[in-house]
Amino acid sequence: MVNKKTVKDVDLKDKKVFVRVDFNVPLNDNREITDDTRIRAALPTLQYLREQGAKLIVASHLGRPKGQFNEKYSLKPVAKRLAELLGIEVKMAPDVVGPVVEQMAQELQPGEVLLLENVRFYPEEEKNDPEFARKLARLAEIFVNDAFGAAHRAHASTAGIASYLPAVAGFLMEKEINFLSRALNNPERPFVAIIGGAKVSDKIGVIENLLGKVDALLIGGGMANTFLKAMGYETGKSLVEEDKVNLAGELMNKAKEIGVKLLLPSDVVVAPRIEAGILSKIVAVDSIPAEEMALDIGDKTSELFREEILKAKTIVWNGPMGVFEVEPFDRGTVAVAEAVAVSGALSVVGGGDSVAAVEKAGVADKITHISTGGGASLEFLEGKKLPGVEVLNDK
Ligand SMILES: Nc1ncnc2c1ncn2[C@@H]1O[C@H](COP(=O)(O)OP(=O)(O)OP(=O)(O)O)[C@@H](O)[C@H]1O
Ligand SMILES: O=C(O)[C@H](O)COP(=O)(O)O
């Protein structure tokens, strides 16, 4: 990992270790975990710490409880799942800080695990309050940050605490940063980025930064419509971010200037509304009906994108090519996922929906690295520094 200390660089024997993880997992109405990927992803670090004889104080946020205790956001279901995965008892703290929690931390034996309650039950967490960070730090002797998914947040348990304890990265943090840096900073070429999804304003910064690094940029999904509009096409009722149309035009000019291939759909799947099984048709981008919406890339575009993807040696993908949750608007995304899977390139996929799409296409095991970070991987790709990484001790 770039110049930052990791759990391998510190003596952990008999030490109380505060491990920040991102156990912000999806729960259903019965508060059952519907996807435990993020818990599994932290296991190598937790197991290693246990094997080294450390006493683990594990902390995470869950959802956005807005700074107050709320049973709905309790980490209790996570404690249960973590215990099953580790095959040991996980003690659940009734709180995050305070004398009871301190006592529980004090009584831990080497290899034992204590899970704190949701750190966001305290408003001080998101404010990165130094006094709160100091209280967290009092529980332990070393800070391990393995919460890549929350590394773009400068909060007390992800950043502030590092002012008071030796601070090192866990294995997941190391792996995420390594793959993303490899893709971004020293990519084997051709380097192709695929950007889709719906949040144009969130991702336009990523496009800006990637333009200077990639050989080709493929834009699909809702994102593409804003660019099509900038090219002067009728986009009908499609999702378009009007206030980003000019910027999209500027980015297309920039791509031309620096000789980067920017590929947009040449055809799209249109329908009057988003509805499973609704009658849809494929039209050229200059023939989008005024009363319809572009909801997926068309077959010609899938083929065009596929050709480019198959040439790539490095691929970064964020955001689906269409409304993939609703059939038949999943076809473009599935086609792209399949192309990435057979490309043989180093491939990195990030973002909740993109990961779901890769899983839906059944090719998750063919992707080199699936990031556990949504916002965090995007900010990394934008070239921003992640506070949760910056605060770690240099080698
Ligand atoms: N043409 C389109 N029109 C409307 N919505 C679209 C279109 N194409 C994709 N979408 C929607 O975009 C959403 C995903 O976009 P989003 O930008 O959130 O991607 P993501 O992979 O989840 O990234 P992140 O986790 O960073 O938010 C999906 O719900 C999908 O239905
Ligand atoms: O799910 C995520 O992207 C992380 O857990 C961060 O959550 P947040 O956006 O609520 O800070």
Tab-separated table of C-alpha atoms and ligand atoms in Angstrom:
chain	number	residue	atom	x	y	z
A	1	MET	CA	0.000	0.000	0.000
A	2	VAL	CA	1.318	3.362	-1.038
A	3	ASN	CA	3.584	4.466	1.802
A	4	LYS	CA	1.085	3.758	4.565
A	5	LYS	CA	1.641	1.369	7.443
A	6	THR	CA	-0.569	-1.686	7.633
A	7	VAL	CA	-1.416	-4.230	10.330
A	8	LYS	CA	1.765	-6.063	9.276
A	9	ASP	CA	3.908	-3.149	10.476
A	10	VAL	CA	2.814	-3.100	14.138
A	11	ASP	CA	3.121	-5.393	17.132
A	12	LEU	CA	-0.388	-6.554	17.970
A	13	LYS	CA	0.198	-9.106	20.709
A	14	ASP	CA	-2.060	-8.497	23.727
A	15	LYS	CA	-2.915	-5.045	22.338
A	16	LYS	CA	-6.386	-3.556	22.394
A	17	VAL	CA	-7.065	-2.642	18.784
A	18	PHE	CA	-9.825	-0.292	17.591
A	19	VAL	CA	-10.829	-1.612	14.168
A	20	ARG	CA	-13.022	0.673	12.061
A	21	VAL	CA	-14.892	-1.377	9.467
A	22	ASP	CA	-17.704	-0.509	7.056
A	23	PHE	CA	-20.519	-2.822	8.146
A	24	ASN	CA	-23.095	-0.518	6.554
A	25	VAL	CA	-25.013	-3.454	5.075
A	26	PRO	CA	-28.522	-3.546	3.610
A	27	LEU	CA	-31.266	-4.803	5.989
A	28	ASN	CA	-34.844	-5.777	5.158
A	29	ASP	CA	-37.953	-4.747	7.140
A	30	ASN	CA	-37.339	-7.596	9.609
A	31	ARG	CA	-33.837	-6.242	10.166
A	32	GLU	CA	-32.249	-9.224	8.482
A	33	ILE	CA	-29.061	-8.661	6.509
A	34	THR	CA	-29.737	-9.090	2.786
A	35	ASP	CA	-26.123	-8.848	1.616
A	36	ASP	CA	-23.178	-9.564	3.933
A	37	THR	CA	-20.399	-8.830	1.390
A	38	ARG	CA	-18.998	-5.995	3.477
A	39	ILE	CA	-18.807	-8.180	6.601
A	40	ARG	CA	-17.066	-10.987	4.719
A	41	ALA	CA	-14.664	-8.498	3.162
A	42	ALA	CA	-13.372	-7.480	6.604
A	43	LEU	CA	-12.795	-11.041	7.830
A	44	PRO	CA	-9.139	-11.384	6.695
A	45	THR	CA	-8.159	-8.395	8.852
A	46	LEU	CA	-10.223	-9.492	11.849
A	47	GLN	CA	-8.858	-13.057	11.660
A	48	TYR	CA	-5.284	-11.810	11.342
A	49	LEU	CA	-5.658	-9.536	14.375
A	50	ARG	CA	-7.060	-12.433	16.397
A	51	GLU	CA	-4.269	-14.761	15.324
A	52	GLN	CA	-1.727	-12.150	16.394
A	53	GLY	CA	-3.252	-12.128	19.869
A	54	ALA	CA	-4.933	-8.738	19.666
A	55	LYS	CA	-8.127	-7.806	21.557
A	56	LEU	CA	-10.586	-6.431	19.028
A	57	ILE	CA	-12.857	-3.453	19.526
A	58	VAL	CA	-14.785	-3.274	16.251
A	59	ALA	CA	-16.659	-0.124	15.216
A	60	SER	CA	-18.909	0.793	12.299
A	61	HIS	CA	-21.744	3.018	11.227
A	62	LEU	CA	-25.005	1.655	9.842
A	63	GLY	CA	-27.248	3.885	7.775
A	64	ARG	CA	-27.797	7.496	8.716
A	65	PRO	CA	-29.450	7.641	12.194
A	66	LYS	CA	-28.779	11.413	12.407
A	67	GLY	CA	-26.851	11.471	15.660
A	68	GLN	CA	-29.304	9.753	17.956
A	69	PHE	CA	-29.937	6.279	19.329
A	70	ASN	CA	-32.394	4.399	17.119
A	71	GLU	CA	-32.958	0.657	17.464
A	72	LYS	CA	-33.639	0.475	13.731
A	73	TYR	CA	-29.977	1.264	13.106
A	74	SER	CA	-28.543	-0.950	15.860
A	75	LEU	CA	-25.596	-3.141	14.895
A	76	LYS	CA	-27.065	-6.122	16.794
A	77	PRO	CA	-27.984	-8.057	13.607
A	78	VAL	CA	-24.432	-7.473	12.406
A	79	ALA	CA	-22.970	-8.849	15.666
A	80	LYS	CA	-24.953	-12.034	15.118
A	81	ARG	CA	-23.799	-12.433	11.521
A	82	LEU	CA	-20.210	-11.617	12.412
A	83	ALA	CA	-20.259	-14.261	15.149
A	84	GLU	CA	-21.494	-16.851	12.645
A	85	LEU	CA	-18.810	-15.931	10.120
A	86	LEU	CA	-15.971	-15.862	12.655
A	87	GLY	CA	-17.280	-18.935	14.465
A	88	ILE	CA	-16.810	-17.306	17.865
A	89	GLU	CA	-18.827	-15.270	20.339
A	90	VAL	CA	-19.003	-11.554	19.483
A	91	LYS	CA	-19.768	-9.374	22.483
A	92	MET	CA	-22.196	-6.570	21.682
A	93	ALA	CA	-21.576	-3.279	23.507
A	94	PRO	CA	-24.728	-1.386	24.573
A	95	ASP	CA	-23.130	1.928	23.580
A	96	VAL	CA	-20.203	3.446	21.694
A	97	VAL	CA	-18.281	5.220	24.461
A	98	GLY	CA	-18.518	5.608	28.246
A	99	PRO	CA	-17.620	3.647	31.382
A	100	VAL	CA	-19.594	0.457	30.566
A	101	VAL	CA	-17.957	0.141	27.157
A	102	GLU	CA	-14.538	0.965	28.615
A	103	GLN	CA	-15.012	-1.790	31.182
A	104	MET	CA	-15.996	-4.298	28.474
A	105	ALA	CA	-12.941	-3.338	26.397
A	106	GLN	CA	-10.740	-3.664	29.459
A	107	GLU	CA	-11.969	-7.201	30.134
A	108	LEU	CA	-11.288	-8.490	26.599
A	109	GLN	CA	-8.917	-11.449	26.280
A	110	PRO	CA	-6.547	-11.922	23.314
A	111	GLY	CA	-8.545	-13.043	20.258
A	112	GLU	CA	-11.881	-11.818	21.644
A	113	VAL	CA	-14.146	-9.449	19.737
A	114	LEU	CA	-16.303	-6.612	21.053
A	115	LEU	CA	-18.599	-4.827	18.589
A	116	LEU	CA	-19.530	-1.266	19.528
A	117	GLU	CA	-22.947	0.174	18.791
A	118	ASN	CA	-23.457	2.355	15.715
A	119	VAL	CA	-20.920	5.210	15.940
A	120	ARG	CA	-23.437	7.520	14.244
A	121	PHE	CA	-25.697	7.375	17.326
A	122	TYR	CA	-23.521	10.315	18.423
A	123	PRO	CA	-23.653	13.567	16.413
A	124	GLU	CA	-19.986	14.066	17.348
A	125	GLU	CA	-19.035	11.207	15.027
A	126	GLU	CA	-19.901	12.962	11.763
A	127	LYS	CA	-18.683	16.308	13.137
A	128	ASN	CA	-15.298	14.674	13.710
A	129	ASP	CA	-15.412	16.098	17.243
A	130	PRO	CA	-11.926	15.838	18.804
A	131	GLU	CA	-13.253	15.093	22.302
A	132	PHE	CA	-15.376	12.220	20.975
A	133	ALA	CA	-12.428	10.922	18.963
A	134	ARG	CA	-10.362	10.995	22.134
A	135	LYS	CA	-13.041	8.965	23.958
A	136	LEU	CA	-12.983	6.358	21.191
A	137	ALA	CA	-9.198	6.288	21.311
A	138	ARG	CA	-9.284	5.686	25.089
A	139	LEU	CA	-10.741	2.241	24.406
A	140	ALA	CA	-7.636	0.977	22.615
A	141	GLU	CA	-3.899	1.211	21.939
A	142	ILE	CA	-3.849	0.943	18.131
A	143	PHE	CA	-6.235	2.167	15.408
A	144	VAL	CA	-6.764	-0.035	12.369
A	145	ASN	CA	-8.810	1.430	9.523
A	146	ASP	CA	-10.330	-1.231	7.292
A	147	ALA	CA	-13.406	0.808	6.353
A	148	PHE	CA	-12.638	1.614	2.723
A	149	GLY	CA	-16.340	2.258	2.037
A	150	ALA	CA	-16.267	5.132	4.552
A	151	ALA	CA	-12.736	6.367	3.796
A	152	HIS	CA	-14.106	9.447	2.008
A	153	ARG	CA	-15.683	10.604	5.275
A	154	ALA	CA	-13.607	12.657	7.732
A	155	HIS	CA	-15.425	11.425	10.843
A	156	ALA	CA	-14.231	10.771	14.405
A	157	SER	CA	-13.933	6.993	13.973
A	158	THR	CA	-12.470	7.133	10.457
A	159	ALA	CA	-10.087	10.074	10.789
A	160	GLY	CA	-10.132	11.983	14.118
A	161	ILE	CA	-9.121	8.999	16.228
A	162	ALA	CA	-5.825	8.756	14.330
A	163	SER	CA	-4.608	11.875	16.185
A	164	TYR	CA	-4.489	9.897	19.399
A	165	LEU	CA	-3.325	6.400	18.410
A	166	PRO	CA	-0.848	4.740	16.054
A	167	ALA	CA	-2.919	4.361	12.872
A	168	VAL	CA	-2.528	1.624	10.253
A	169	ALA	CA	-4.508	0.151	7.362
A	170	GLY	CA	-6.256	-3.223	7.385
A	171	PHE	CA	-6.034	-5.705	4.508
A	172	LEU	CA	-9.292	-4.649	2.833
A	173	MET	CA	-8.242	-0.995	2.829
A	174	GLU	CA	-4.870	-2.021	1.428
A	175	LYS	CA	-6.419	-4.192	-1.286
A	176	GLU	CA	-8.934	-1.553	-2.371
A	177	ILE	CA	-6.324	1.199	-2.603
A	178	ASN	CA	-3.869	-1.072	-4.400
A	179	PHE	CA	-6.321	-2.142	-7.101
A	180	LEU	CA	-7.766	1.298	-7.634
A	181	SER	CA	-4.294	2.915	-7.758
A	182	ARG	CA	-3.021	0.265	-10.125
A	183	ALA	CA	-5.924	0.931	-12.455
A	184	LEU	CA	-5.593	4.688	-12.199
A	185	ASN	CA	-1.899	5.442	-11.924
A	186	ASN	CA	-0.057	2.758	-13.774
A	187	PRO	CA	-2.580	1.111	-16.049
A	188	GLU	CA	-1.632	-1.394	-18.663
A	189	ARG	CA	-2.997	0.089	-21.911
A	190	PRO	CA	-5.413	0.418	-23.539
A	191	PHE	CA	-7.162	1.740	-20.436
A	192	VAL	CA	-10.933	1.913	-20.879
A	193	ALA	CA	-13.396	3.495	-18.434
A	194	ILE	CA	-17.105	2.744	-18.584
A	195	ILE	CA	-19.405	5.208	-16.867
A	196	GLY	CA	-23.165	4.903	-16.620
A	197	GLY	CA	-25.897	5.143	-14.014
A	198	ALA	CA	-28.119	8.038	-13.200
A	199	LYS	CA	-26.242	10.517	-11.044
A	200	VAL	CA	-24.695	12.815	-13.610
A	201	SER	CA	-23.770	15.578	-11.171
A	202	ASP	CA	-22.100	13.060	-8.841
A	203	LYS	CA	-20.066	11.475	-11.575
A	204	ILE	CA	-19.209	14.225	-13.996
A	205	GLY	CA	-16.112	14.973	-11.879
A	206	VAL	CA	-15.016	11.379	-12.374
A	207	ILE	CA	-15.351	11.762	-16.127
A	208	GLU	CA	-13.296	14.941	-15.996
A	209	ASN	CA	-10.465	13.252	-14.112
A	210	LEU	CA	-10.556	10.029	-16.123
A	211	LEU	CA	-10.344	11.920	-19.429
A	212	GLY	CA	-6.730	12.749	-18.700
A	213	LYS	CA	-5.858	9.138	-17.955
A	214	VAL	CA	-7.784	6.779	-20.210
A	215	ASP	CA	-7.498	5.801	-23.874
A	216	ALA	CA	-11.249	5.402	-24.273
A	217	LEU	CA	-14.271	6.453	-22.238
A	218	LEU	CA	-17.580	4.691	-22.835
A	219	ILE	CA	-20.641	6.522	-21.565
A	220	GLY	CA	-23.989	4.776	-21.253
A	221	GLY	CA	-27.031	4.703	-18.977
A	222	GLY	CA	-28.882	7.806	-17.890
A	223	MET	CA	-25.532	9.599	-17.970
A	224	ALA	CA	-25.381	9.347	-21.779
A	225	ASN	CA	-28.623	11.299	-22.313
A	226	THR	CA	-27.120	14.544	-21.022
A	227	PHE	CA	-24.302	14.137	-23.554
A	228	LEU	CA	-26.756	13.313	-26.363
A	229	LYS	CA	-28.648	16.467	-25.518
A	230	ALA	CA	-25.384	18.430	-25.663
A	231	MET	CA	-24.909	17.053	-29.177
A	232	GLY	CA	-28.249	18.588	-30.093
A	233	TYR	CA	-30.365	15.434	-30.203
A	234	GLU	CA	-33.990	15.251	-29.095
A	235	THR	CA	-33.969	13.258	-25.830
A	236	GLY	CA	-37.743	13.110	-25.303
A	237	LYS	CA	-38.738	12.270	-21.734
A	238	SER	CA	-35.342	10.738	-20.926
A	239	LEU	CA	-33.490	11.499	-17.723
A	240	VAL	CA	-31.337	14.536	-18.518
A	241	GLU	CA	-29.558	16.879	-16.103
A	242	GLU	CA	-30.227	20.156	-17.856
A	243	ASP	CA	-27.714	22.165	-15.843
A	244	LYS	CA	-24.936	19.785	-16.853
A	245	VAL	CA	-25.574	19.883	-20.606
A	246	ASN	CA	-22.984	22.624	-21.200
A	247	LEU	CA	-20.373	20.840	-19.141
A	248	ALA	CA	-21.036	17.628	-21.074
A	249	GLY	CA	-20.390	19.575	-24.287
A	250	GLU	CA	-17.138	20.959	-22.876
A	251	LEU	CA	-15.989	17.477	-21.884
A	252	MET	CA	-16.650	16.191	-25.388
A	253	ASN	CA	-14.533	19.039	-26.800
A	254	LYS	CA	-11.774	18.322	-24.318
A	255	ALA	CA	-11.756	14.639	-25.308
A	256	LYS	CA	-11.368	15.652	-28.953
A	257	GLU	CA	-8.529	18.051	-28.123
A	258	ILE	CA	-6.495	15.500	-26.182
A	259	GLY	CA	-7.266	12.643	-28.543
A	260	VAL	CA	-9.248	10.458	-26.134
A	261	LYS	CA	-11.918	8.299	-27.688
A	262	LEU	CA	-15.256	9.225	-26.085
A	263	LEU	CA	-17.927	6.759	-27.127
A	264	LEU	CA	-21.614	7.536	-26.703
A	265	PRO	CA	-24.575	5.370	-27.700
A	266	SER	CA	-25.422	5.340	-31.400
A	267	ASP	CA	-28.721	3.620	-30.665
A	268	VAL	CA	-30.921	3.316	-27.562
A	269	VAL	CA	-33.845	1.297	-26.278
A	270	VAL	CA	-36.884	3.531	-25.832
A	271	ALA	CA	-40.234	3.024	-24.124
A	272	PRO	CA	-43.019	5.343	-22.901
A	273	ARG	CA	-42.296	4.474	-19.251
A	274	ILE	CA	-40.259	2.241	-16.949
A	275	GLU	CA	-42.302	-0.931	-16.576
A	276	ALA	CA	-41.346	-4.594	-16.699
A	277	GLY	CA	-42.184	-6.216	-20.029
A	278	ILE	CA	-43.459	-2.986	-21.605
A	279	LEU	CA	-43.253	-2.769	-25.386
A	280	SER	CA	-39.933	-1.156	-26.267
A	281	LYS	CA	-37.974	-0.523	-29.437
A	282	ILE	CA	-34.477	0.271	-30.503
A	283	VAL	CA	-33.969	3.568	-32.313
A	284	ALA	CA	-30.968	5.547	-33.574
A	285	VAL	CA	-30.052	8.405	-31.229
A	286	ASP	CA	-31.320	10.945	-33.764
A	287	SER	CA	-34.805	9.387	-33.623
A	288	ILE	CA	-35.757	9.342	-29.937
A	289	PRO	CA	-39.539	9.982	-29.908
A	290	ALA	CA	-40.523	13.140	-28.025
A	291	GLU	CA	-42.927	11.215	-25.745
A	292	GLU	CA	-40.537	8.347	-24.887
A	293	MET	CA	-37.478	7.746	-22.697
A	294	ALA	CA	-34.097	6.196	-23.527
A	295	LEU	CA	-33.741	3.401	-20.964
A	296	ASP	CA	-30.855	1.283	-22.238
A	297	ILE	CA	-28.141	1.229	-24.870
A	298	GLY	CA	-29.137	-0.452	-28.129
A	299	ASP	CA	-27.616	-3.559	-29.747
A	300	LYS	CA	-25.303	-1.631	-32.097
A	301	THR	CA	-23.948	0.329	-29.133
A	302	SER	CA	-23.479	-2.866	-27.096
A	303	GLU	CA	-21.449	-4.248	-29.981
A	304	LEU	CA	-19.435	-1.042	-30.340
A	305	PHE	CA	-18.698	-0.989	-26.594
A	306	ARG	CA	-17.859	-4.694	-26.642
A	307	GLU	CA	-15.218	-4.198	-29.343
A	308	GLU	CA	-13.574	-1.467	-27.315
A	309	ILE	CA	-13.752	-3.476	-24.092
A	310	LEU	CA	-12.161	-6.530	-25.689
A	311	LYS	CA	-9.133	-4.437	-26.703
A	312	ALA	CA	-8.628	-3.154	-23.153
A	313	LYS	CA	-5.919	-4.242	-20.719
A	314	THR	CA	-7.331	-2.183	-17.839
A	315	ILE	CA	-11.019	-1.428	-17.221
A	316	VAL	CA	-12.765	0.711	-14.642
A	317	TRP	CA	-16.559	0.496	-14.555
A	318	ASN	CA	-19.058	2.505	-12.539
A	319	GLY	CA	-22.788	2.694	-13.205
A	320	PRO	CA	-25.139	0.452	-15.255
A	321	MET	CA	-25.837	1.030	-18.974
A	322	GLY	CA	-29.594	1.161	-18.470
A	323	VAL	CA	-32.428	0.606	-16.015
A	324	PHE	CA	-31.031	-2.884	-15.433
A	325	GLU	CA	-33.391	-3.664	-12.521
A	326	VAL	CA	-36.319	-3.799	-14.963
A	327	GLU	CA	-36.388	-6.212	-17.890
A	328	PRO	CA	-35.887	-5.790	-20.815
A	329	PHE	CA	-33.761	-2.721	-19.972
A	330	ASP	CA	-30.998	-4.903	-18.508
A	331	ARG	CA	-29.643	-6.151	-21.827
A	332	GLY	CA	-27.027	-3.470	-22.451
A	333	THR	CA	-25.634	-3.777	-18.931
A	334	VAL	CA	-25.496	-7.558	-19.144
A	335	ALA	CA	-23.740	-7.355	-22.537
A	336	VAL	CA	-21.142	-4.968	-21.136
A	337	ALA	CA	-20.667	-7.143	-18.033
A	338	GLU	CA	-20.093	-10.178	-20.232
A	339	ALA	CA	-17.596	-8.316	-22.405
A	340	VAL	CA	-15.654	-7.146	-19.325
A	341	ALA	CA	-15.693	-10.708	-17.999
A	342	VAL	CA	-14.115	-12.219	-21.122
A	343	SER	CA	-11.741	-9.320	-21.844
A	344	GLY	CA	-8.918	-10.730	-19.726
A	345	ALA	CA	-8.190	-7.148	-18.623
A	346	LEU	CA	-7.575	-6.057	-15.052
A	347	SER	CA	-11.086	-4.923	-14.171
A	348	VAL	CA	-12.329	-2.864	-11.262
A	349	VAL	CA	-16.055	-2.380	-10.650
A	350	GLY	CA	-17.439	-0.017	-7.987
A	351	GLY	CA	-20.798	1.392	-6.947
A	352	GLY	CA	-23.759	-0.426	-5.441
A	353	ASP	CA	-25.828	-0.795	-8.614
A	354	SER	CA	-22.885	-1.651	-10.862
A	355	VAL	CA	-21.895	-4.443	-8.508
A	356	ALA	CA	-25.500	-5.696	-8.418
A	357	ALA	CA	-25.512	-5.621	-12.235
A	358	VAL	CA	-22.313	-7.657	-12.438
A	359	GLU	CA	-23.843	-10.176	-10.063
A	360	LYS	CA	-27.090	-10.269	-12.038
A	361	ALA	CA	-25.082	-11.008	-15.180
A	362	GLY	CA	-23.438	-13.882	-13.272
A	363	VAL	CA	-19.881	-12.719	-13.956
A	364	ALA	CA	-18.794	-11.384	-10.559
A	365	ASP	CA	-16.080	-14.041	-10.262
A	366	LYS	CA	-14.524	-12.865	-13.534
A	367	ILE	CA	-14.001	-9.315	-12.302
A	368	THR	CA	-10.520	-8.690	-10.890
A	369	HIS	CA	-11.723	-6.431	-8.109
A	370	ILE	CA	-15.211	-5.551	-6.943
A	371	SER	CA	-14.984	-2.566	-4.655
A	372	THR	CA	-16.877	-2.448	-1.349
A	373	GLY	CA	-16.954	1.343	-1.679
A	374	GLY	CA	-19.569	3.335	-3.595
A	375	GLY	CA	-18.879	6.993	-2.863
A	376	ALA	CA	-15.354	6.159	-1.703
A	377	SER	CA	-14.327	4.477	-4.962
A	378	LEU	CA	-15.862	7.318	-6.961
A	379	GLU	CA	-13.983	9.966	-4.995
A	380	PHE	CA	-10.807	7.977	-5.451
A	381	LEU	CA	-11.412	7.838	-9.210
A	382	GLU	CA	-12.055	11.570	-9.181
A	383	GLY	CA	-8.512	11.965	-7.900
A	384	LYS	CA	-9.586	13.231	-4.478
A	385	LYS	CA	-7.628	12.339	-1.375
A	386	LEU	CA	-9.511	10.064	1.052
A	387	PRO	CA	-9.333	11.369	4.657
A	388	GLY	CA	-9.486	7.838	6.119
A	389	VAL	CA	-6.322	6.970	4.207
A	390	GLU	CA	-4.519	10.289	4.608
A	391	VAL	CA	-4.545	10.030	8.428
A	392	LEU	CA	-2.775	6.659	8.492
A	393	ASN	CA	0.871	6.591	9.555
A	394	ASP	CA	3.479	6.747	6.812
A	395	LYS	CA	5.897	3.877	6.407
B	1	LIG	N1	-31.264	5.500	-19.154
B	1	LIG	C1	-31.581	5.558	-17.867
B	1	LIG	N2	-32.640	6.268	-17.445
B	1	LIG	C2	-32.987	6.323	-16.141
B	1	LIG	N3	-32.304	5.686	-15.161
B	1	LIG	C3	-31.241	4.957	-15.509
B	1	LIG	C4	-30.831	4.855	-16.867
B	1	LIG	N4	-29.741	4.060	-16.904
B	1	LIG	C5	-29.483	3.686	-15.640
B	1	LIG	N5	-30.374	4.205	-14.779
B	1	LIG	C6	-30.459	3.992	-13.327
B	1	LIG	O1	-29.271	4.363	-12.701
B	1	LIG	C7	-29.245	3.765	-11.413
B	1	LIG	C8	-27.827	3.518	-10.983
B	1	LIG	O2	-27.098	4.694	-11.047
B	1	LIG	P1	-26.002	5.113	-9.985
B	1	LIG	O3	-25.375	6.335	-10.554
B	1	LIG	O4	-26.620	5.190	-8.646
B	1	LIG	O5	-24.948	3.894	-10.089
B	1	LIG	P2	-24.249	3.020	-8.956
B	1	LIG	O6	-23.537	1.930	-9.639
B	1	LIG	O7	-25.215	2.655	-7.904
B	1	LIG	O8	-23.180	3.941	-8.340
B	1	LIG	P3	-23.098	4.477	-6.806
B	1	LIG	O9	-23.142	3.281	-5.889
B	1	LIG	O10	-21.814	5.182	-6.818
B	1	LIG	O11	-24.288	5.357	-6.625
B	1	LIG	C9	-30.046	2.490	-11.547
B	1	LIG	O12	-31.068	2.519	-10.593
B	1	LIG	C10	-30.575	2.540	-12.978
B	1	LIG	O13	-31.911	2.125	-13.072
B	2	LIG	O1	-22.461	2.899	1.935
B	2	LIG	C1	-21.509	3.686	1.814
B	2	LIG	O2	-21.167	4.199	0.713
B	2	LIG	C2	-20.654	3.950	3.021
B	2	LIG	O3	-20.957	3.073	4.059
B	2	LIG	C3	-20.750	5.399	3.456
B	2	LIG	O4	-22.024	5.708	3.913
B	2	LIG	P1	-22.525	7.220	3.959
B	2	LIG	O5	-22.708	7.648	2.523
B	2	LIG	O6	-23.790	7.217	4.763
B	2	LIG	O7	-21.425	8.037	4.611
